[in-house]
Amino acid sequence: MDIRTTMVQDQKVIDALQAMREMDIPDETTHRNLQKLLKLSKNNWALIEQDNFSRLADYIFESEEHKEQGAEKVEEVDLRAPLKELHPRHDWEASPSAAFSGLPPLKEQKLQKHLGDISSDATSKPSPRSYINGERTEHSQNHCKEKQNQSVSSPRTCYHQDFEELYHPSCRQTVSVSREKKSEAKRSSDMYLTNEKPTGVLNSMNVQPIVASAQFEVPLSVIHPSDSAPVRTEGLPIPNDFMGTQTLLEYRMPCNNSEEKCEDDGISDQQTCSTASLEHTNNPESHSSSFEIASSEIGQVKISLQFNYAHERPDFRVPNLDALFKMVEDKCIKSYKIVNPDFSIKKLMQDFCQSYLDAATERKIGKGKALVNGTPPLDVLKKSSVLPKANHVFKLTILESSVKSSLNSRAQIPRPISTDGLGLPTQIIQPKGKLLLTTKGEKDEEDIFSGSKPSSSESSMVLDQSEGTLDGTNPLGLVVHNQSKCTLDGSNSFHKVADISKGQERYKITVANEVCTELLPPSFHYIPRNLVYQNAYIQFPLARIGDENCCSSCDGDCLSSPVPCACAGETGGEFGYTVEGLVKKEFLDECMSLCRDPKKHSFVYCKECPLERSNDADLPDKCKGHLVRKFIKECWSKCGCHIQCGNRVVQRGISRELQVFFTREGKGWGIRALHKLPRGAFVCEYVGEVLTNTELYERNVRNTGNERHTYPVLLDADWGSEAVLKDDELLCLDATYYGNVARFVNHRCFDANLIDIPIEIESPDHHYYHVRMCNSIAFFTSREVAAMEELTWDYGIDFLDHNHPIKAFQCLCGSKGCRDIQHSTNSASRSNRHVLSR
Ligand SMILES: C[S@@+](CC[C@H](N)C(=O)[O-])C[C@H]1O[C@@H](n2cnc3c(N)ncnc32)[C@H](O)[C@@H]1O
């Protein structure tokens, strides 16, 4: 061996000792094991050196472990298994979990124990102050800089890595700590005399109790305010290692049981403290939490959460993250009455990030207050929601336009309640006559999907997707969760089911997508009948059905009787249906005339109009009038006839083969029938959850999701005939979460082929026709409809009503009489607009 080789080797030994010292391994132990390892590997320094001497560290851990157990088997470790143990650094970065997966459990535990010890030390001396002072962040910054120096990858390496650990499903339950991290953890152990733990101490089942506090695998040590940048309490600029200008927003939540602590933390914000105490009133444990949000102008948002118990928890075990999510989801569902079957904490976090970005970039909610006032983004969102001025009152069903356009008293879809990709404001009816508009992400026009471009509704993480690459990651290395495959039951088995009703209808309702084959309808619960959500007042005593309202003496089929029974009374002594089960021509014509030419018909006026009350509770305007609807009364349970009686059409359910299909025009999903439908044919009811308007309001306040399409229908039939309707009598149907195939019916301004007719079943109360027991809004064909022709309904939106606080969706109905003249390229629609305006 020449002198140079010796010198080089000496240097290697020094490096090895140094690396092991950083992990608290005494020189003597290192020496002893290094010798053995050199012997075993036939002086293969390349292997030993690799990955910051990780091979050596593993060997020492195992060796020491075996020693403790009195075994001497370490020599059998297979050094020829490079993939098992020796991951090149870039491999590890690409998949941190993989870096550890090859380690035997023993080593894994050892490592966890090692880090756990460090962490336990740390947590034994909690120092809340350290969380927001410069000490932690300084360290963190160094940490990141070191990482950068050691890495050949981009300055975003740190960010990538930790974010991936946080989000990548495959990394969630796996230890993702490299030797390097381990070294850093120890090297920086002084720093952990605060609340902070090294990243990576979490995860993995089957580990020793390690820390006395829980935290997500977070970017705490990764996102750092710059040394040089001026330090702000809330919006901390982050140096270039996080690309562009960044902001770190740190919010310390609970001050728990000590006012002192609040002061200590230097957080004077009253709200913050009170939030905290609220959070903790019922909790006997002493703990505190905080979260940090960091973002960059290129759209990265990172959230870190920390929750610290002040007391030791010897029973502490790192939970499985999926199980944890599930627990929180269950809790949220119960506590906040969340009904969205899709609700997921992961998505919530995504929304959180999105909202943060929106707030930070002043997209929708104004001046990015989150950055200057240090208020948590969710609060910011609430506060920044645009409240209308007093005269900007909410017109629930566009009453003015209802009168103008004949839609009074019709069940209507209120202006799209859409926090959607179209960037529409959310329409929210406040209980006492206030309208709250919230706004959402500014994906606007670019989200109007056409051709094969999926909509944001089907792809709630469309932002990520738009930035994504084909392999499912975006340029930032974030994992893209493809929501477009979400299915009705939350699984990916939708294609196999091929019946969105899941057998609840007489005929299968298939799904077809010739435009974008991968895309499936958004998730919802299929229900064939209305459900009462909670408070809707719809009690109906059977005793109220008198003899004059039923035909108890009938038998078999009422329609075949030479004299119409009492049930035909509502339709002028004639049944509304033909023996073929179609709505009679005269009746249908009259219904259509009511819709198309309301001025020819009479109105009723409320004493105190719920619509006006919802506009201004204190000083409501006079009722502008409601059209008197025509009903069909079907035979009821008190009737003597058979279920196959010809006057029981709607209650027997869907009797046509329907299909949900993806429209080519960009309207999202629509419905069509597989066979030709004659005029007057029953297609389906509009089914959903029956909510009071107050409940709808609350629901919409809660839901600030990215729904592109909305599904609520106001139920205002016969209001005028009532004295005064209370708030809990003001009802609507919301098919967003629970609904039937009708939720896919799209709007058409002119010549829609469906018409809605109220059907009385089991209730003579017209103002509740829609919800009383089985009463319903039913769709019938207004003309003959060809097989596979889209079935459409006129929602009654007045696209010309520019005073309406809610902007309607851009109509793509394509009809000659499209009322959305602002967007329509159809010259006919412009010239006809007065004639066709409904
Ligand atoms: C009741 S949903 C209809 C089903 C919806 N297309 C879907 O994919 O779930 C109402 C929503 O569909 C869209 N929509 C319905 N008719 C439309 C039309 N004529 N033009 C554009 N979008 C339409 C709007 O986003 C509206 O908020």
PDB file of C-alpha atoms and ligand atoms in Angstrom, residues 413 415-418 420 422 424 449 455 457-458 522 661-663 665-670 686 708-712 742-749 790 793 795 799 809-814, ligand 1:
ATOM      1  CA  ILE A 413     -83.062  25.619  -9.443  1.00  0.00           C
ATOM      2  CA  ARG A 415     -79.066  30.475  -9.571  1.00  0.00           C
ATOM      3  CA  PRO A 416     -76.212  28.093  -9.544  1.00  0.00           C
ATOM      4  CA  ILE A 417     -74.900  27.722  -6.092  1.00  0.00           C
ATOM      5  CA  SER A 418     -71.576  27.281  -7.436  1.00  0.00           C
ATOM      6  CA  ASP A 420     -67.341  26.138  -8.998  1.00  0.00           C
ATOM      7  CA  LEU A 422     -66.524  28.883 -13.237  1.00  0.00           C
ATOM      8  CA  LEU A 424     -69.238  31.844  -9.629  1.00  0.00           C
ATOM      9  CA  PHE A 449     -64.344  21.888 -20.069  1.00  0.00           C
ATOM     10  CA  SER A 455     -64.325  19.558 -15.368  1.00  0.00           C
ATOM     11  CA  SER A 457     -66.187  19.058 -10.435  1.00  0.00           C
ATOM     12  CA  GLU A 458     -64.939  15.716 -11.461  1.00  0.00           C
ATOM     13  CA  PRO A 522     -69.104  12.808  -9.351  1.00  0.00           C
ATOM     14  CA  PHE A 661     -73.923  10.629 -20.372  1.00  0.00           C
ATOM     15  CA  PHE A 662     -71.153  13.161 -20.688  1.00  0.00           C
ATOM     16  CA  THR A 663     -72.249  16.048 -22.882  1.00  0.00           C
ATOM     17  CA  GLU A 665     -71.033  20.920 -25.230  1.00  0.00           C
ATOM     18  CA  GLY A 666     -69.287  21.329 -21.912  1.00  0.00           C
ATOM     19  CA  LYS A 667     -72.325  21.135 -19.669  1.00  0.00           C
ATOM     20  CA  GLY A 668     -70.939  18.198 -17.758  1.00  0.00           C
ATOM     21  CA  TRP A 669     -73.170  15.166 -17.388  1.00  0.00           C
ATOM     22  CA  GLY A 670     -76.662  15.026 -18.742  1.00  0.00           C
ATOM     23  CA  TYR A 686     -86.541  15.359  -8.885  1.00  0.00           C
ATOM     24  CA  ARG A 708     -68.807  23.000 -10.541  1.00  0.00           C
ATOM     25  CA  HIS A 709     -72.404  21.963 -10.765  1.00  0.00           C
ATOM     26  CA  THR A 710     -75.093  22.613  -8.261  1.00  0.00           C
ATOM     27  CA  TYR A 711     -78.291  20.821  -7.522  1.00  0.00           C
ATOM     28  CA  PRO A 712     -80.666  22.716  -5.270  1.00  0.00           C
ATOM     29  CA  ALA A 742     -82.678  13.979 -12.141  1.00  0.00           C
ATOM     30  CA  ARG A 743     -79.665  15.738 -10.715  1.00  0.00           C
ATOM     31  CA  PHE A 744     -78.098  15.318 -14.133  1.00  0.00           C
ATOM     32  CA  VAL A 745     -80.829  17.117 -16.047  1.00  0.00           C
ATOM     33  CA  ASN A 746     -79.303  20.134 -17.740  1.00  0.00           C
ATOM     34  CA  HIS A 747     -80.915  23.436 -18.542  1.00  0.00           C
ATOM     35  CA  ARG A 748     -82.244  24.487 -21.907  1.00  0.00           C
ATOM     36  CA  CYS A 749     -83.589  27.989 -22.441  1.00  0.00           C
ATOM     37  CA  GLU A 790     -80.617  14.816 -24.288  1.00  0.00           C
ATOM     38  CA  TRP A 793     -85.463  21.296 -18.514  1.00  0.00           C
ATOM     39  CA  TYR A 795     -84.394  26.061 -15.003  1.00  0.00           C
ATOM     40  CA  PHE A 799     -79.867  35.591 -17.760  1.00  0.00           C
ATOM     41  CA  PHE A 809     -73.538  29.881 -15.393  1.00  0.00           C
ATOM     42  CA  GLN A 810     -72.651  30.513 -18.974  1.00  0.00           C
ATOM     43  CA  CYS A 811     -75.410  28.809 -20.855  1.00  0.00           C
ATOM     44  CA  LEU A 812     -74.358  26.272 -23.417  1.00  0.00           C
ATOM     45  CA  CYS A 813     -77.823  25.001 -24.217  1.00  0.00           C
ATOM     46  CA  GLY A 814     -77.373  25.888 -27.865  1.00  0.00           C
TER      47      GLY A 814
HETATM   48  C1  LIG B   1     -78.444  20.101 -11.916  1.00  0.00           C
HETATM   49  S1  LIG B   1     -76.817  20.183 -12.510  1.00  0.00           S
HETATM   50  C2  LIG B   1     -76.949  19.306 -14.022  1.00  0.00           C
HETATM   51  C3  LIG B   1     -75.929  18.197 -14.116  1.00  0.00           C
HETATM   52  C4  LIG B   1     -74.552  18.661 -14.377  1.00  0.00           C
HETATM   53  N1  LIG B   1     -74.322  18.939 -15.778  1.00  0.00           N
HETATM   54  C5  LIG B   1     -73.528  17.642 -13.895  1.00  0.00           C
HETATM   55  O1  LIG B   1     -72.577  17.327 -14.629  1.00  0.00           O
HETATM   56  O2  LIG B   1     -73.627  17.181 -12.780  1.00  0.00           O
HETATM   57  C6  LIG B   1     -76.753  21.889 -12.956  1.00  0.00           C
HETATM   58  C7  LIG B   1     -75.393  22.337 -13.432  1.00  0.00           C
HETATM   59  O3  LIG B   1     -75.111  21.815 -14.730  1.00  0.00           O
HETATM   60  C8  LIG B   1     -74.495  22.798 -15.546  1.00  0.00           C
HETATM   61  N2  LIG B   1     -75.413  23.138 -16.631  1.00  0.00           N
HETATM   62  C9  LIG B   1     -76.692  22.766 -16.734  1.00  0.00           C
HETATM   63  N3  LIG B   1     -77.227  23.250 -17.858  1.00  0.00           N
HETATM   64  C10 LIG B   1     -76.281  23.953 -18.477  1.00  0.00           C
HETATM   65  C11 LIG B   1     -76.252  24.707 -19.674  1.00  0.00           C
HETATM   66  N4  LIG B   1     -77.291  24.846 -20.466  1.00  0.00           N
HETATM   67  N5  LIG B   1     -75.101  25.308 -20.006  1.00  0.00           N
HETATM   68  C12 LIG B   1     -74.011  25.190 -19.221  1.00  0.00           C
HETATM   69  N6  LIG B   1     -73.977  24.490 -18.074  1.00  0.00           N
HETATM   70  C13 LIG B   1     -75.109  23.877 -17.706  1.00  0.00           C
HETATM   71  C14 LIG B   1     -74.277  24.003 -14.645  1.00  0.00           C
HETATM   72  O4  LIG B   1     -72.977  23.897 -14.122  1.00  0.00           O
HETATM   73  C15 LIG B   1     -75.284  23.826 -13.554  1.00  0.00           C
HETATM   74  O5  LIG B   1     -74.876  24.409 -12.344  1.00  0.00           O
END
